[in-house]
Amino acid sequence: MNFFNRQKTRTPAETVKSLKENILRLDQSAAGEGRKRINEEVSRLLASTKNSLLGEGESEPSPDIIAQIANEVYAQDLLSLVVIHLGQFDFEPRKDVCHIYNTLLRRQLGTRSPTVDIIATRPDIIFNTLKGYANADIALNTGMILKEMLRYEPLARILLYSEQFYTFPNYIENTTFGISTDAFACMKETLTRHKPLVAQYLDANYDRFFNMYTTLILSANYVTKRQSLKLLGEILLDRANYSIMTRYIASEANLKMMMNFLRDKSRNIQFEAFHVFKVFVANPNKPAQIAAILRRNKDKLLVFLKEFHNDKDGMLRWPNLHFMLVDHSITIFEL
């Protein structure tokens, strides 16, 4: 007889409730066998929840089960709890949390995205996910969750207009290569996916944003500098950001900065800077101070451009740049 070995089979909702209870127990337990057992139970419950959401084996997930799990996750505030406690989980459960988050974020009821709506009322969930970059053990996991959040405009808006958005340079500059690259990718996603939103934000926060962003362009780290210059070119050349571009290329300081990058020892830095610099040159309505710099810097830049990346697509797409420089003139060293 198996009477004493029988265990009650939990419903998905009961599994989620038990998961919350065990996560909270982690805060109350000291290191040792007891904590190890709690962690094992958390791992098992997370795996069970993930499997229920994704479908057991080869079967399709049940919409009813997904709804039960989602509603209980919302009721138990698990969207917040799993992010806050992610550093206490083992390696595989952290991956399970990412799967659970991605599945719930993509869940739709008609035109609604319930999980997005819930998180939009809890900005702290977004901010705690971003803070995950400060913990090397979970940074790539929280980065994965944050990227999925940023696919949705209401959540991207919250981050973009927050004070926490301006912490990106810290995570990009003061972490390991892998974390820095991931943090930069998330910042790029915030600045490029939802174009009308970003254009509106940049217009309203131009000075503060570019003061922050210039620190990345001037970074001593080669990868950060190159990535930042490349992204700057993408932002300025996006049609949605036309007014931002005209404002940026009206700045004498910005032109001087790009011209200095043209003489960087790295050809790749030169190339990325060139894509920004050419917008200054091509502008038919140059402010007087911009035109003056271009006029007095003619000869040396013409010599420079003759040898500069002639095989690059960017040069081929701008065949008239040489003639523009002849008309408006350029000397790299006379700024």
Coordinates of C-alpha atoms in Angstrom, one line a residue:
M1 CA 0.0 0.0 0.0
N2 CA 1.2 3.5 -0.9
F3 CA -1.1 5.2 1.5
F4 CA 1.7 6.9 3.5
N5 CA 3.6 7.9 0.4
R6 CA 0.7 9.7 -1.3
Q7 CA 1.2 13.4 -1.8
K8 CA -1.6 15.8 -2.6
T9 CA -1.2 17.1 -6.1
R10 CA -1.2 20.8 -6.1
T11 CA -3.1 22.9 -8.5
P12 CA -1.1 25.5 -10.5
A13 CA -2.5 28.3 -8.3
E14 CA -1.5 26.4 -5.1
T15 CA 2.0 25.9 -6.5
V16 CA 2.3 29.6 -7.0
K17 CA 1.1 30.3 -3.4
S18 CA 3.6 27.7 -2.1
L19 CA 6.3 29.3 -4.1
K20 CA 5.7 32.7 -2.5
E21 CA 5.8 31.1 1.0
N22 CA 9.1 29.4 0.4
I23 CA 10.7 32.5 -1.1
L24 CA 9.8 34.5 2.0
R25 CA 11.2 31.7 4.1
L26 CA 14.6 32.2 2.5
D27 CA 14.7 35.6 4.3
Q28 CA 14.1 33.9 7.6
S29 CA 16.5 31.0 7.4
A30 CA 20.2 30.9 8.1
A31 CA 22.7 29.1 6.0
G32 CA 22.7 25.3 6.4
E33 CA 20.7 22.3 5.6
G34 CA 17.4 24.0 6.3
R35 CA 18.1 26.8 3.8
K36 CA 19.3 24.3 1.3
R37 CA 16.0 22.4 1.5
I38 CA 14.0 25.6 1.1
N39 CA 16.1 26.5 -2.0
E40 CA 15.5 23.0 -3.5
E41 CA 11.8 23.5 -2.9
V42 CA 11.9 26.9 -4.6
S43 CA 13.8 25.4 -7.5
R44 CA 11.2 22.6 -7.8
L45 CA 8.2 25.0 -7.7
L46 CA 9.7 27.4 -10.2
A47 CA 10.4 24.5 -12.6
S48 CA 6.8 23.3 -12.1
T49 CA 5.4 26.7 -12.8
K50 CA 7.5 27.1 -15.9
N51 CA 6.5 23.7 -17.3
S52 CA 2.9 24.5 -16.7
L53 CA 3.2 27.7 -18.6
L54 CA 5.1 26.2 -21.5
G55 CA 3.2 23.0 -21.7
E56 CA 4.2 19.6 -20.3
G57 CA 6.3 17.5 -22.7
E58 CA 5.1 18.1 -26.3
S59 CA 1.6 19.2 -25.4
E60 CA 0.5 22.8 -25.9
P61 CA 0.0 24.9 -22.7
S62 CA -3.6 25.1 -21.5
P63 CA -5.0 28.6 -21.6
D64 CA -7.0 27.9 -18.4
I65 CA -3.8 26.9 -16.6
I66 CA -1.9 29.9 -17.8
A67 CA -4.7 32.1 -16.6
Q68 CA -4.7 30.4 -13.2
I69 CA -1.0 30.9 -12.8
A70 CA -1.0 34.5 -14.1
N71 CA -3.8 35.6 -11.8
E72 CA -2.1 33.9 -8.8
V73 CA 1.2 35.5 -9.7
Y74 CA -0.4 38.9 -9.7
A75 CA -2.3 38.2 -6.5
Q76 CA 0.8 37.0 -4.6
D77 CA 3.0 39.9 -6.0
L78 CA 5.5 37.3 -7.4
L79 CA 6.5 39.6 -10.3
S80 CA 8.3 41.7 -7.7
L81 CA 9.4 39.0 -5.3
V82 CA 11.2 36.8 -7.8
V83 CA 13.2 39.8 -9.0
I84 CA 14.1 41.0 -5.5
H85 CA 15.1 37.5 -4.4
L86 CA 16.7 36.3 -7.7
G87 CA 20.2 36.5 -6.2
Q88 CA 19.2 33.9 -3.6
F89 CA 18.1 31.3 -6.2
D90 CA 20.4 28.7 -7.8
F91 CA 21.5 28.9 -11.4
E92 CA 18.7 26.9 -13.1
P93 CA 15.8 28.5 -11.2
R94 CA 17.1 32.0 -12.3
K95 CA 16.7 30.8 -15.9
D96 CA 13.2 29.5 -15.0
V97 CA 12.3 33.0 -13.7
C98 CA 13.3 34.5 -17.1
H99 CA 11.0 31.9 -18.9
I100 CA 8.1 32.7 -16.6
Y101 CA 8.5 36.4 -17.0
N102 CA 8.8 36.3 -20.8
T103 CA 5.7 34.0 -21.0
L104 CA 3.6 36.2 -18.8
L105 CA 4.7 39.4 -20.5
R106 CA 3.6 38.1 -23.9
R107 CA 0.2 36.9 -22.6
Q108 CA -2.7 38.8 -24.1
L109 CA -6.4 39.0 -23.5
G110 CA -7.8 40.5 -26.7
T111 CA -5.8 43.7 -27.2
R112 CA -4.7 43.9 -23.5
S113 CA -1.4 42.7 -22.1
P114 CA -2.4 42.1 -18.4
T115 CA 1.2 41.6 -17.1
V116 CA 2.3 44.8 -18.8
D117 CA -0.7 46.6 -17.2
I118 CA 0.3 45.2 -13.8
I119 CA 3.9 46.2 -14.1
A120 CA 3.0 49.6 -15.3
T121 CA 1.3 50.3 -11.9
R122 CA 4.5 49.0 -10.2
P123 CA 7.5 51.0 -11.5
D124 CA 9.6 49.5 -8.7
I125 CA 9.6 46.2 -10.5
I126 CA 11.3 47.8 -13.5
F127 CA 13.8 49.7 -11.4
N128 CA 14.7 46.6 -9.3
T129 CA 15.2 44.7 -12.5
L130 CA 17.6 47.4 -13.8
K131 CA 19.5 47.3 -10.4
G132 CA 20.2 43.7 -11.2
Y133 CA 23.2 44.9 -13.2
A134 CA 24.9 45.7 -9.9
N135 CA 25.0 42.0 -9.0
A136 CA 27.2 40.0 -11.3
D137 CA 25.5 36.8 -10.4
I138 CA 22.1 37.8 -11.7
A139 CA 22.9 40.7 -14.1
L140 CA 22.4 38.7 -17.3
N141 CA 19.2 37.2 -16.0
T142 CA 17.7 40.5 -15.0
G143 CA 19.0 42.0 -18.3
M144 CA 17.0 39.4 -20.2
I145 CA 13.9 40.2 -18.2
L146 CA 14.4 44.0 -18.7
K147 CA 14.8 43.6 -22.5
E148 CA 11.5 41.8 -22.7
M149 CA 9.8 44.5 -20.6
L150 CA 11.2 47.2 -23.0
R151 CA 9.3 45.7 -25.9
Y152 CA 6.2 47.3 -24.5
E153 CA 5.9 51.1 -24.8
P154 CA 4.2 51.7 -21.4
L155 CA 7.1 50.1 -19.6
A156 CA 9.8 51.7 -21.8
R157 CA 8.1 55.1 -21.1
I158 CA 8.4 54.5 -17.3
L159 CA 12.1 53.8 -17.5
L160 CA 12.9 56.5 -20.0
Y161 CA 11.3 59.2 -17.9
S162 CA 12.7 58.0 -14.6
E163 CA 15.8 59.0 -12.6
Q164 CA 16.9 55.4 -12.8
F165 CA 17.4 55.7 -16.6
Y166 CA 20.5 57.9 -15.9
T167 CA 22.2 55.1 -14.0
F168 CA 22.9 53.2 -17.3
P169 CA 26.4 54.8 -17.6
N170 CA 27.4 53.4 -14.2
Y171 CA 26.5 49.9 -15.3
I172 CA 28.1 50.3 -18.7
E173 CA 31.3 51.9 -17.4
N174 CA 31.9 50.1 -14.0
T175 CA 31.1 46.4 -14.7
T176 CA 32.6 43.5 -16.5
F177 CA 32.6 43.3 -20.3
G178 CA 29.6 41.0 -20.5
I179 CA 27.5 43.0 -18.1
S180 CA 28.5 46.3 -19.7
T181 CA 27.6 45.0 -23.2
D182 CA 24.3 43.8 -21.9
A183 CA 23.5 47.1 -20.1
F184 CA 24.4 49.0 -23.3
A185 CA 22.1 46.8 -25.3
C186 CA 19.2 47.5 -22.9
M187 CA 19.9 51.3 -23.1
K188 CA 19.9 51.1 -26.9
E189 CA 16.6 49.2 -26.8
T190 CA 15.1 52.0 -24.7
L191 CA 16.3 54.6 -27.1
T192 CA 15.4 53.0 -30.4
R193 CA 12.4 50.7 -30.2
H194 CA 9.6 53.1 -29.7
K195 CA 10.5 56.0 -32.0
P196 CA 7.8 58.5 -31.4
L197 CA 8.2 58.1 -27.6
V198 CA 11.9 58.5 -27.8
A199 CA 11.6 61.6 -30.0
Q200 CA 9.3 63.2 -27.5
Y201 CA 11.6 62.3 -24.6
L202 CA 14.7 63.7 -26.3
D203 CA 12.9 66.9 -27.2
A204 CA 11.8 67.4 -23.6
N205 CA 15.1 66.3 -22.0
Y206 CA 17.7 67.2 -24.6
D207 CA 20.3 68.8 -22.4
R208 CA 20.2 66.3 -19.6
F209 CA 20.2 63.4 -22.0
F210 CA 23.2 64.5 -24.0
N211 CA 25.1 65.6 -21.0
M212 CA 24.8 62.0 -19.8
Y213 CA 25.4 60.5 -23.2
T214 CA 28.5 62.5 -23.9
T215 CA 30.2 60.9 -20.9
L216 CA 29.8 57.6 -22.8
I217 CA 31.1 59.0 -26.1
L218 CA 34.2 60.3 -24.2
S219 CA 34.7 57.1 -22.3
A220 CA 38.3 55.8 -22.0
N221 CA 36.9 52.3 -22.8
Y222 CA 37.3 51.6 -26.5
V223 CA 34.1 49.4 -26.8
T224 CA 31.9 51.9 -24.9
K225 CA 33.2 54.8 -27.0
R226 CA 32.7 52.9 -30.3
Q227 CA 29.2 51.6 -29.4
S228 CA 28.1 55.1 -28.2
L229 CA 29.3 56.8 -31.4
K230 CA 27.5 54.2 -33.5
L231 CA 24.3 54.6 -31.6
L232 CA 24.5 58.4 -31.7
G233 CA 24.7 58.2 -35.5
E234 CA 21.6 55.9 -35.5
I235 CA 19.7 58.3 -33.3
L236 CA 20.5 61.4 -35.3
L237 CA 19.8 59.8 -38.7
D238 CA 16.4 58.4 -37.6
R239 CA 13.7 60.5 -39.3
A240 CA 11.6 60.5 -36.1
N241 CA 14.5 62.5 -34.5
Y242 CA 14.9 65.2 -37.2
S243 CA 14.4 68.1 -34.8
I244 CA 16.9 66.5 -32.4
M245 CA 19.4 66.1 -35.2
T246 CA 19.1 69.7 -36.3
R247 CA 19.6 70.9 -32.7
Y248 CA 22.7 68.6 -32.3
I249 CA 24.4 69.6 -35.5
A250 CA 23.9 73.3 -34.6
S251 CA 26.4 72.9 -31.7
E252 CA 30.0 74.1 -32.3
A253 CA 31.1 71.9 -29.4
N254 CA 29.6 68.8 -30.9
L255 CA 31.3 69.5 -34.3
K256 CA 34.6 69.9 -32.6
M257 CA 34.2 66.7 -30.7
M258 CA 33.5 64.7 -33.8
M259 CA 36.4 66.3 -35.7
N260 CA 38.7 65.3 -32.8
F261 CA 37.4 61.7 -33.1
L262 CA 38.3 61.8 -36.8
R263 CA 42.0 61.9 -35.7
D264 CA 41.6 59.1 -33.1
K265 CA 44.2 56.4 -33.4
S266 CA 41.5 53.8 -34.0
R267 CA 40.2 53.6 -37.6
N268 CA 36.9 52.2 -36.3
I269 CA 36.4 55.2 -34.0
Q270 CA 37.2 57.5 -36.9
F271 CA 34.6 55.7 -39.0
E272 CA 31.8 55.9 -36.5
A273 CA 32.6 59.6 -35.8
F274 CA 32.6 60.2 -39.6
H275 CA 28.9 59.0 -39.8
V276 CA 28.0 61.8 -37.4
F277 CA 30.4 64.4 -38.8
K278 CA 29.0 64.1 -42.3
V279 CA 25.6 65.2 -41.1
F280 CA 27.2 68.5 -40.0
V281 CA 28.7 68.9 -43.5
A282 CA 25.5 68.0 -45.4
N283 CA 23.3 70.4 -43.4
P284 CA 22.1 73.0 -45.9
N285 CA 21.2 75.4 -43.1
K286 CA 24.4 75.6 -41.2
P287 CA 24.6 78.1 -38.3
A288 CA 27.3 80.8 -38.9
Q289 CA 29.7 79.2 -36.3
I290 CA 29.5 75.8 -37.9
A291 CA 30.1 77.2 -41.4
A292 CA 33.1 79.2 -40.1
I293 CA 34.7 76.0 -38.7
L294 CA 34.2 74.2 -41.9
R295 CA 35.5 77.1 -44.0
R296 CA 38.8 77.3 -42.1
N297 CA 39.3 73.6 -42.0
K298 CA 39.4 72.8 -45.7
D299 CA 42.7 71.6 -46.9
K300 CA 43.7 69.1 -44.2
L301 CA 40.3 67.4 -44.2
L302 CA 40.3 67.0 -47.9
V303 CA 43.7 65.3 -47.7
F304 CA 42.4 63.2 -44.8
L305 CA 39.2 62.1 -46.7
K306 CA 41.2 61.0 -49.7
E307 CA 42.8 58.3 -47.7
F308 CA 39.9 57.6 -45.3
H309 CA 38.0 54.3 -45.6
N310 CA 37.4 54.6 -49.3
D311 CA 36.1 51.0 -49.3
K312 CA 33.4 51.6 -46.7
D313 CA 29.8 51.7 -47.7
G314 CA 29.3 54.9 -45.7
M315 CA 31.7 56.7 -48.0
L316 CA 30.0 55.3 -51.1
R317 CA 26.6 56.5 -49.9
W318 CA 28.0 60.1 -49.6
P319 CA 29.8 60.7 -52.9
N320 CA 29.1 64.4 -52.8
L321 CA 30.7 64.9 -49.4
H322 CA 34.1 65.8 -50.9
F323 CA 32.5 68.5 -53.0
M324 CA 30.6 69.8 -50.0
L325 CA 33.9 70.2 -48.2
V326 CA 35.4 72.0 -51.2
D327 CA 32.6 74.5 -51.0
H328 CA 32.6 74.9 -47.2
S329 CA 36.2 74.1 -46.4
I330 CA 37.8 72.1 -43.4
T331 CA 41.4 72.0 -41.0
I332 CA 41.2 69.3 -38.4
F333 CA 43.7 71.0 -36.2
E334 CA 42.2 74.6 -36.3
L335 CA 39.3 74.2 -34.0

